[in-house]
Every structure is written in structure tokens, then in C-alpha cells.
Coordinates of C-alpha atoms in Angstrom, one line a residue:
M1 CA -25.1 -67.9 86.7
K2 CA -25.5 -64.4 85.4
K3 CA -25.8 -63.8 81.6
K4 CA -23.7 -61.0 80.0
P5 CA -26.1 -58.3 78.5
T6 CA -25.8 -58.4 74.7
H7 CA -26.2 -55.3 72.4
S8 CA -29.1 -55.4 70.0
Q9 CA -28.2 -55.0 66.3
K10 CA -29.3 -51.8 64.3
S11 CA -32.5 -52.3 62.5
P12 CA -32.9 -51.7 59.0
A13 CA -35.3 -48.8 59.5
Q14 CA -32.6 -47.0 61.6
A15 CA -29.9 -47.2 58.8
M16 CA -32.7 -46.0 56.3
V17 CA -33.2 -42.9 58.4
E18 CA -29.6 -42.2 58.8
F19 CA -28.9 -42.4 55.0
A20 CA -31.9 -40.2 54.4
L21 CA -30.3 -37.7 56.7
V22 CA -27.0 -37.6 55.1
L23 CA -28.0 -38.0 51.4
P24 CA -29.0 -34.4 50.7
I25 CA -25.7 -33.3 52.2
L26 CA -23.8 -36.0 50.0
L27 CA -25.6 -34.7 46.9
L28 CA -25.0 -31.0 47.6
L29 CA -21.0 -31.7 47.9
I30 CA -21.1 -33.7 44.6
Y31 CA -23.1 -31.0 42.8
G32 CA -20.8 -28.3 44.3
L33 CA -17.7 -30.0 42.9
L34 CA -19.4 -30.4 39.5
E35 CA -20.3 -26.8 39.4
V36 CA -17.1 -25.6 40.5
G37 CA -15.5 -27.6 37.8
R38 CA -17.7 -26.4 35.1
L39 CA -16.8 -22.7 36.3
L40 CA -13.0 -23.6 36.1
F41 CA -13.4 -25.1 32.7
I42 CA -15.3 -22.1 31.3
Y43 CA -12.7 -19.7 32.7
S44 CA -10.0 -21.6 31.1
S45 CA -11.7 -21.9 27.8
V46 CA -12.2 -18.2 27.8
V47 CA -8.4 -17.5 28.5
S48 CA -7.4 -19.8 25.8
A49 CA -9.8 -18.3 23.2
A50 CA -8.5 -14.9 23.7
R51 CA -5.0 -16.2 23.5
Q52 CA -5.6 -18.2 20.3
A53 CA -7.3 -15.4 18.6
S54 CA -4.5 -12.9 19.3
R55 CA -1.8 -15.3 18.2
Y56 CA -3.8 -15.8 14.9
G57 CA -3.8 -12.1 14.2
S58 CA -0.2 -11.4 15.2
T59 CA 1.5 -14.0 12.9
T60 CA 3.0 -13.1 9.5
G61 CA 1.5 -14.4 6.3
V62 CA -1.9 -14.5 4.6
N63 CA -4.8 -16.8 4.8
A64 CA -6.2 -19.0 2.2
A65 CA -7.8 -16.0 0.4
G66 CA -4.6 -14.1 0.4
T67 CA -5.7 -11.5 3.2
F68 CA -3.3 -10.4 5.8
R69 CA -4.0 -12.2 9.1
Y70 CA -4.2 -9.1 11.3
R71 CA -7.0 -7.9 8.7
D72 CA -8.7 -11.3 8.8
C73 CA -11.7 -10.6 11.3
D74 CA -13.4 -14.0 10.7
G75 CA -10.0 -15.9 11.0
M76 CA -9.6 -14.5 14.6
R77 CA -13.1 -15.0 15.8
D78 CA -12.9 -18.5 14.4
A79 CA -9.8 -19.4 16.3
A80 CA -11.5 -18.1 19.5
Q81 CA -14.8 -20.1 18.9
R82 CA -13.0 -23.3 18.3
V83 CA -11.9 -23.3 21.8
G84 CA -15.4 -22.7 23.3
F85 CA -17.0 -25.8 22.3
I86 CA -19.0 -26.0 25.5
D87 CA -19.8 -22.3 26.2
N88 CA -20.2 -21.2 22.6
F89 CA -18.9 -17.6 22.0
A90 CA -20.9 -15.2 19.7
D91 CA -19.4 -12.7 17.5
A92 CA -20.4 -9.9 20.0
D93 CA -18.5 -11.9 22.7
I94 CA -15.3 -11.3 20.8
E95 CA -13.8 -7.6 20.8
I96 CA -10.6 -6.9 18.6
W97 CA -8.5 -3.6 18.7
H98 CA -4.9 -2.8 17.9
D99 CA -2.6 -0.5 19.7
E100 CA 1.0 0.6 20.1
G101 CA 1.5 -0.6 23.7
E102 CA -0.5 -0.5 26.9
G103 CA -2.9 2.4 26.6
V104 CA -1.3 3.9 23.5
N105 CA -3.2 4.6 20.4
Q106 CA -5.9 2.1 21.0
V107 CA -8.3 1.7 18.1
S108 CA -11.1 -0.8 17.9
Y109 CA -11.8 -2.6 14.5
C110 CA -13.2 -5.9 13.2
P111 CA -16.7 -5.0 14.5
P112 CA -19.1 -8.1 14.8
G113 CA -20.3 -9.4 11.3
Q114 CA -17.4 -7.9 9.5
A115 CA -15.2 -10.5 7.7
I116 CA -12.3 -8.3 6.6
D117 CA -11.2 -4.9 7.9
A118 CA -8.6 -3.2 5.5
T119 CA -8.6 0.1 7.5
F120 CA -5.7 -1.2 9.7
T121 CA -2.1 -1.2 8.3
P122 CA 0.7 -1.8 10.8
T123 CA 3.7 0.6 10.9
T124 CA 7.3 -0.5 10.5
G125 CA 9.2 -1.7 13.2
N126 CA 6.8 -4.4 14.8
I127 CA 5.4 -1.8 17.4
N128 CA 1.8 -2.6 17.0
R129 CA -0.2 -5.2 18.8
V130 CA -3.4 -7.0 18.2
R131 CA -5.7 -7.2 21.4
V132 CA -8.5 -9.5 21.8
R133 CA -11.2 -9.6 24.6
V134 CA -13.3 -12.5 25.1
H135 CA -16.2 -12.5 27.6
T136 CA -19.1 -14.7 28.5
Q137 CA -21.7 -15.1 31.2
Y138 CA -21.4 -17.8 33.8
T139 CA -24.8 -19.2 35.2
P140 CA -25.2 -22.1 37.5
I141 CA -27.1 -25.1 36.1
V142 CA -29.2 -25.5 39.4
P143 CA -29.3 -22.3 41.4
I144 CA -29.1 -23.9 44.8
L145 CA -25.7 -22.9 45.6
P146 CA -24.9 -19.3 46.9
L147 CA -23.3 -18.5 43.3
E148 CA -24.8 -15.6 41.6
P149 CA -24.4 -15.4 37.7
F150 CA -21.4 -13.2 36.7
E151 CA -19.3 -12.5 33.8
I152 CA -16.0 -14.1 32.9
E153 CA -13.6 -12.3 30.5
S154 CA -10.1 -12.5 29.3
V155 CA -7.8 -10.0 27.3
S156 CA -4.6 -11.2 25.3
A157 CA -2.2 -9.0 23.4
R158 CA 0.6 -10.1 20.9
T159 CA 2.9 -8.1 18.9
I160 CA 2.1 -8.1 15.0
L161 CA 5.2 -9.3 13.2
V162 CA 4.9 -7.4 10.0
S163 CA 8.6 -8.1 9.2
V164 CA 11.2 -10.7 10.3
P165 CA 14.4 -9.8 8.6
I166 CA 16.5 -13.1 7.9
I167 CA 20.4 -12.2 7.3
I168 CA 22.2 -14.9 5.3
T169 CA 26.1 -14.9 5.4
A170 CA 28.1 -17.5 3.4
A171 CA 30.6 -19.7 5.1
P172 CA 34.1 -18.5 5.1
Q173 CA 36.5 -20.1 2.6
G174 CA 39.9 -21.3 3.3
W175 CA 41.5 -23.1 6.3
N176 CA 41.9 -21.7 9.8
P177 CA 45.0 -23.2 11.8
N178 CA 43.6 -22.4 15.2
N179 CA 40.3 -24.1 14.2
S180 CA 38.3 -21.1 15.4
P181 CA 35.5 -19.5 13.4
I182 CA 36.3 -17.0 10.7
P183 CA 33.9 -13.9 10.9
P184 CA 32.5 -12.9 7.4
D185 CA 33.6 -9.9 5.6
T186 CA 36.9 -10.1 7.4
A187 CA 40.4 -10.7 5.9
T188 CA 41.5 -14.2 6.0
A189 CA 44.9 -15.4 7.4
T190 CA 47.6 -15.9 4.6
I191 CA 49.3 -19.2 5.1
T192 CA 53.0 -19.5 4.0
L193 CA 55.5 -22.5 4.1
T194 CA 58.6 -22.0 6.2
P195 CA 61.3 -24.8 6.9
S196 CA 61.6 -25.8 10.6
E197 CA 63.5 -28.2 12.5
T198 CA 60.3 -29.2 14.5
P199 CA 59.7 -33.0 13.5
T200 CA 55.9 -32.3 13.2
A201 CA 54.1 -32.5 10.0
S202 CA 50.7 -31.1 9.5
P203 CA 48.4 -33.8 7.5
T204 CA 47.2 -31.3 5.0
G205 CA 50.6 -29.8 4.0
T206 CA 52.5 -31.1 1.0
A207 CA 56.2 -31.3 1.0
T208 CA 58.1 -30.2 -2.0
N209 CA 61.6 -31.2 -3.3
T210 CA 63.0 -27.6 -3.4
P211 CA 61.9 -25.8 -0.1
T212 CA 62.5 -22.1 0.3
A213 CA 65.7 -21.6 2.3
T214 CA 66.1 -18.8 5.2
R215 CA 69.1 -17.4 6.9
T216 CA 68.8 -19.1 10.0
P217 CA 67.7 -22.8 9.7
T218 CA 69.9 -25.3 7.8
I219 CA 68.5 -26.8 4.8
T220 CA 68.5 -30.6 4.6
R221 CA 67.5 -32.9 2.0
T222 CA 64.3 -33.9 3.7
P223 CA 63.1 -30.8 5.7
T224 CA 59.9 -31.0 7.7
I225 CA 57.6 -28.5 6.7
T226 CA 55.2 -26.8 9.2
F227 CA 52.3 -23.9 8.4
T228 CA 53.0 -20.7 10.1
P229 CA 50.0 -18.4 9.8
S230 CA 51.0 -14.8 8.9
K231 CA 47.9 -12.3 9.4
T232 CA 47.7 -9.3 7.1
G233 CA 45.1 -6.7 7.0
T234 CA 44.3 -7.1 3.4
P235 CA 43.5 -10.7 1.8
T236 CA 46.1 -11.9 -0.5
K237 CA 44.7 -12.2 -4.3
T238 CA 46.7 -14.5 -6.8
G239 CA 45.5 -14.7 -10.4
T240 CA 47.0 -18.2 -10.7
P241 CA 47.8 -21.0 -8.2
T242 CA 51.5 -21.1 -7.3
S243 CA 53.5 -23.8 -5.4
T244 CA 54.2 -21.7 -2.5
G245 CA 51.2 -23.2 -0.5
T246 CA 49.5 -19.9 0.1
A247 CA 45.7 -20.3 0.9
T248 CA 43.5 -17.3 0.1
G249 CA 39.7 -16.6 0.6
T250 CA 37.4 -16.7 -2.3
A251 CA 34.1 -14.5 -2.3
L252 CA 31.1 -16.3 -3.6
A253 CA 30.1 -14.9 -7.1
C254 CA 26.8 -13.0 -7.3
D255 CA 25.7 -11.3 -10.5
V256 CA 22.9 -8.9 -9.9
R257 CA 22.2 -6.0 -12.2
H258 CA 19.4 -3.5 -12.6
G259 CA 17.4 -1.6 -15.5
D260 CA 17.2 2.1 -16.3
L261 CA 15.3 4.0 -13.5
K262 CA 12.2 5.3 -14.6
T263 CA 9.9 7.8 -13.1
S264 CA 6.5 6.9 -14.5
P265 CA 6.1 4.6 -12.6
F266 CA 8.9 5.4 -10.3
G267 CA 11.1 2.3 -10.3
M268 CA 13.7 -0.1 -11.8
T269 CA 13.8 -3.7 -12.6
I270 CA 16.3 -5.9 -10.6
F271 CA 17.9 -8.8 -12.6
N272 CA 19.2 -11.9 -10.7
N273 CA 21.7 -13.5 -13.3
N274 CA 22.9 -16.3 -10.8
A275 CA 22.0 -19.9 -12.2
T276 CA 21.3 -21.4 -8.7
V277 CA 21.4 -18.6 -6.1
V278 CA 18.2 -16.9 -4.9
V279 CA 19.0 -13.4 -3.6
H280 CA 17.1 -11.6 -0.7
I281 CA 16.8 -7.7 -0.5
T282 CA 17.9 -6.4 3.0
Q283 CA 17.7 -2.7 2.6
I284 CA 16.2 -0.2 0.2
Q285 CA 17.3 3.5 -0.2
V286 CA 15.0 5.9 -2.1
Y287 CA 16.2 9.4 -3.0
W288 CA 13.2 11.7 -4.3
N289 CA 12.0 15.2 -4.3
P290 CA 9.2 15.6 -1.6
S291 CA 8.2 18.9 -3.4
S292 CA 7.4 17.5 -6.7
P293 CA 4.6 18.3 -6.7
A294 CA 4.1 20.2 -3.4
G295 CA 2.8 18.1 -0.5
Q296 CA 4.0 14.8 -2.1
K297 CA 4.0 11.6 0.0
L298 CA 5.7 8.4 -0.6
K299 CA 3.4 5.5 0.4
T300 CA 4.2 2.1 -0.9
I301 CA 6.9 -0.1 -2.3
N302 CA 6.1 -3.1 -4.4
L303 CA 8.5 -5.8 -5.7
G304 CA 7.2 -7.9 -8.5
G305 CA 3.6 -6.7 -7.6
T306 CA 3.9 -7.7 -4.2
L307 CA 3.5 -5.0 -1.6
I308 CA 6.8 -5.2 0.7
W309 CA 6.3 -1.7 2.6
S310 CA 3.4 0.5 3.3
S311 CA 3.4 4.0 5.3
E312 CA 3.5 7.6 4.6
T313 CA 6.7 9.7 4.5
T314 CA 7.8 13.2 3.3
G315 CA 11.4 12.8 4.0
S316 CA 14.3 11.9 1.7
P317 CA 16.1 9.6 1.6
L318 CA 13.8 7.0 2.6
V319 CA 15.6 3.8 4.2
V320 CA 13.6 0.7 4.5
S321 CA 15.0 -2.5 6.0
S322 CA 11.8 -4.1 7.5
F323 CA 9.5 -5.6 4.9
I324 CA 5.9 -7.1 5.1
G325 CA 6.2 -9.3 1.9
D326 CA 8.4 -11.5 -0.2
V327 CA 11.8 -9.7 -1.0
S328 CA 13.3 -12.6 -2.7
I329 CA 14.2 -12.8 -6.5
A330 CA 14.5 -16.4 -7.9
A331 CA 17.7 -17.6 -9.8
G332 CA 17.8 -16.4 -13.3
G333 CA 14.7 -14.2 -12.7
N334 CA 13.8 -10.5 -12.5
K335 CA 11.4 -8.2 -10.5
L336 CA 10.2 -4.7 -10.8
L337 CA 10.8 -2.7 -7.9
Q338 CA 8.3 0.2 -7.9
V339 CA 7.9 3.1 -5.6
G340 CA 4.1 4.5 -5.2
F341 CA 3.2 8.1 -4.5
E342 CA 0.0 9.9 -3.4
K343 CA 0.2 12.1 -6.4
N344 CA 1.7 11.9 -9.9
Y345 CA 5.4 12.1 -9.3
K346 CA 7.5 14.6 -11.7
S347 CA 11.1 13.9 -12.2
T348 CA 13.5 16.5 -11.0
G349 CA 16.8 14.6 -11.6
I350 CA 17.8 13.8 -8.2
E351 CA 16.0 10.5 -8.1
Q352 CA 18.0 7.4 -7.2
I353 CA 17.5 3.8 -5.8
I354 CA 20.1 1.9 -3.8
V355 CA 19.6 -1.7 -3.0
D356 CA 21.6 -4.1 -0.6
F357 CA 21.3 -7.8 -0.7
A358 CA 21.8 -10.5 2.2
E359 CA 24.0 -13.0 0.2
N360 CA 27.8 -12.6 0.5
G361 CA 29.4 -11.4 -2.6
C362 CA 26.4 -9.5 -4.0
P363 CA 27.2 -6.0 -4.9
T364 CA 25.1 -3.1 -3.8
L365 CA 23.0 -2.0 -6.8
D366 CA 22.9 1.8 -7.5
S367 CA 20.6 3.1 -10.2
N368 CA 23.2 5.9 -11.0
D369 CA 25.9 3.4 -11.9
N370 CA 25.5 2.5 -15.4
S371 CA 28.3 -0.3 -15.3
Q372 CA 25.5 -2.4 -13.3
L373 CA 22.8 -1.9 -16.2
Q374 CA 21.3 -5.3 -17.6

């Protein structure tokens, strides 16, 4: 009988040779994956660092030392450096400047080593942006791959929010039969009681023993009363409550007054005589003489010692509705509204300040209205 040929098994030496041939390729692939992952991580860190720094510099408010965040150079650089914990960013790797749009009025500030840069003051209207460029050098750990060292950079820009106006309106008073919202500062429908033959009663109405009779319906001993709204252009005001069922809107009481307008310094004190309501200024109008003296410029407005507007203008009147500081006056409190000029201002008799408030029912304060004096 013939025996079938058998295949001989591979020897250990042959397996060792095959593994030695494959091992360099395997190690090269593993190292390539690690190096590409490190490259992607560094790129992500650069992008996040630029984004965090611009976000810090564009937000409203001040830091712990009372410095505006768009002037806090150290704060913006710290926000960027917290992200790059593997590839640490030096101050020279972080460039900061501001502009008014892509390629418009670009100005560099916050040079390396400077903690605060007070040379920059944003204009009103939220048109300025803070731009941050972060860059770093990528170098492979072991230069065995065809990857040459190169620079990774990212630029992020965000609008500086110097003012975020908040308008507060009080809820309308009274009852609306259509269950629809009543817009503020509009006339509220007047509701009267009319006898009707419809056997439907409103759960909020109160029947009386002496209903008002009209020409058409027949009066019975127990008439069914429904509400029929009658809208008028002018809200009905009643001095005392009556039994006719008429509902009227009541404006919120708001007692604000002002002191005498002075010109040295230029301003007046605003008093909030409300016991529980905090009032907020929404607009300030300043009438002044730009030629007193010649070349005069209006530069700042302060409320209670806090800067709420800063710029330069030579026009009158100045109307300001966007603010950079606290424009609230606490209940029962008062604050001095002071206007700052470039030169010593001289009174000419045309000076006037008009102040509007966000709260419904608060009157517009006029420095020329003596009936509003405190």
C-alpha cells in the first residue's frame, strides 16, 4: 500500500523570521496612528484656545479686580492657556486685536506681558469685535514619517457686548373676555352688564336684584346676565367703585423725581421714591451747547459714580439708549446722573436732561419740569 504524503509543520525559526519581517511595518503603522492623533489633538486645542479667549473678551461685566473683560489682557490669555494643557501656549503665541468687522479698523492691543490695556473703549451699538489668533509649532516626536514641522493657527472673533438693553413691561390689568393677550400701553376694553335671554352665565359675573332694563328685552324677576365687551379708544376712569360691573385697567404707581439741574458738575440727582420697585433707565437725552466753550466735547455719562456711557460727541441733543454699566436705581434710593465734558462747561441757559424708565407707569423725568422736583 502507498502512504499519502504528509505536509511538514512550520518550524519555530520560520515563524520568527516572518514576525521579524512584519514587525517594523506594524510598529510604523502604530506610530503613524499615534502621531496623527497627536496632530489632531493639537489642532483642536489651538481652535478651542482662540474661541475661549475671544469669548472671554466679548462678554459683559468686569473681572474680580473691576476691570472690563475686553481690557483684561491676562484674562483672555489665561482662557486660551487653560485649553492647551499638552501644547502650552506662550504669551507670544496669543495675538489680540479689535476691529469693526472683517478688515475694518483693525487695531492690535494687549501686547505680550501687558496685563491690562485701557487704550480701547468700544463704541455704542455693539459694533466692535475682539479677535484672537493662537498659533503653535507642530513637530513630530520621532521624525521617521514624511511629516515636516509646520505651524498650526486659528483665529476667532466675537462681538463685544457693551450693552444689552432689557425692557420690562408690567402685565396688563383687568379681565379679557376673549382670553387673548392685552398689549401694554393700549386701551383696555370696558365691560358692561346687559340683560339677555341667553341662559348662559359667566362664572365671574355677579347678578344683582335690580338689573338695568333696555327697550328690547323683557325684564323678568331673575334675568340671566352676560358680559358684552364694548371697546373704546380711551380707557374709562372711575373715582369710586360702582355696582354697574365696569372693569377698568389700573396703571402701576411709580414715583420718581429729580433734583435741580446743575452745570458744575453738569447733572441732576434722580430719586426713586417707590418702596419696593427698582427702576431702570432706558434712555437719556442731554441738551447742551457745543460751543460753550468753542470745541467742547461731551465724553461720558455716569450714574451714581458708575460709567454707563463713554464716547465723544459734539452734537446736541445727545440721545443714549445703550449703556455699559448699571442703570438701575434701588427702591427708596437715589443716584447722581452726571455728564462729563472735555473742557469746563459754561452754562448758557439751554441745558436740559430728559430720562425715560423701563417700568410701566413711571413718568418721563424732565429737568425743566419743576413739578417733578424732589
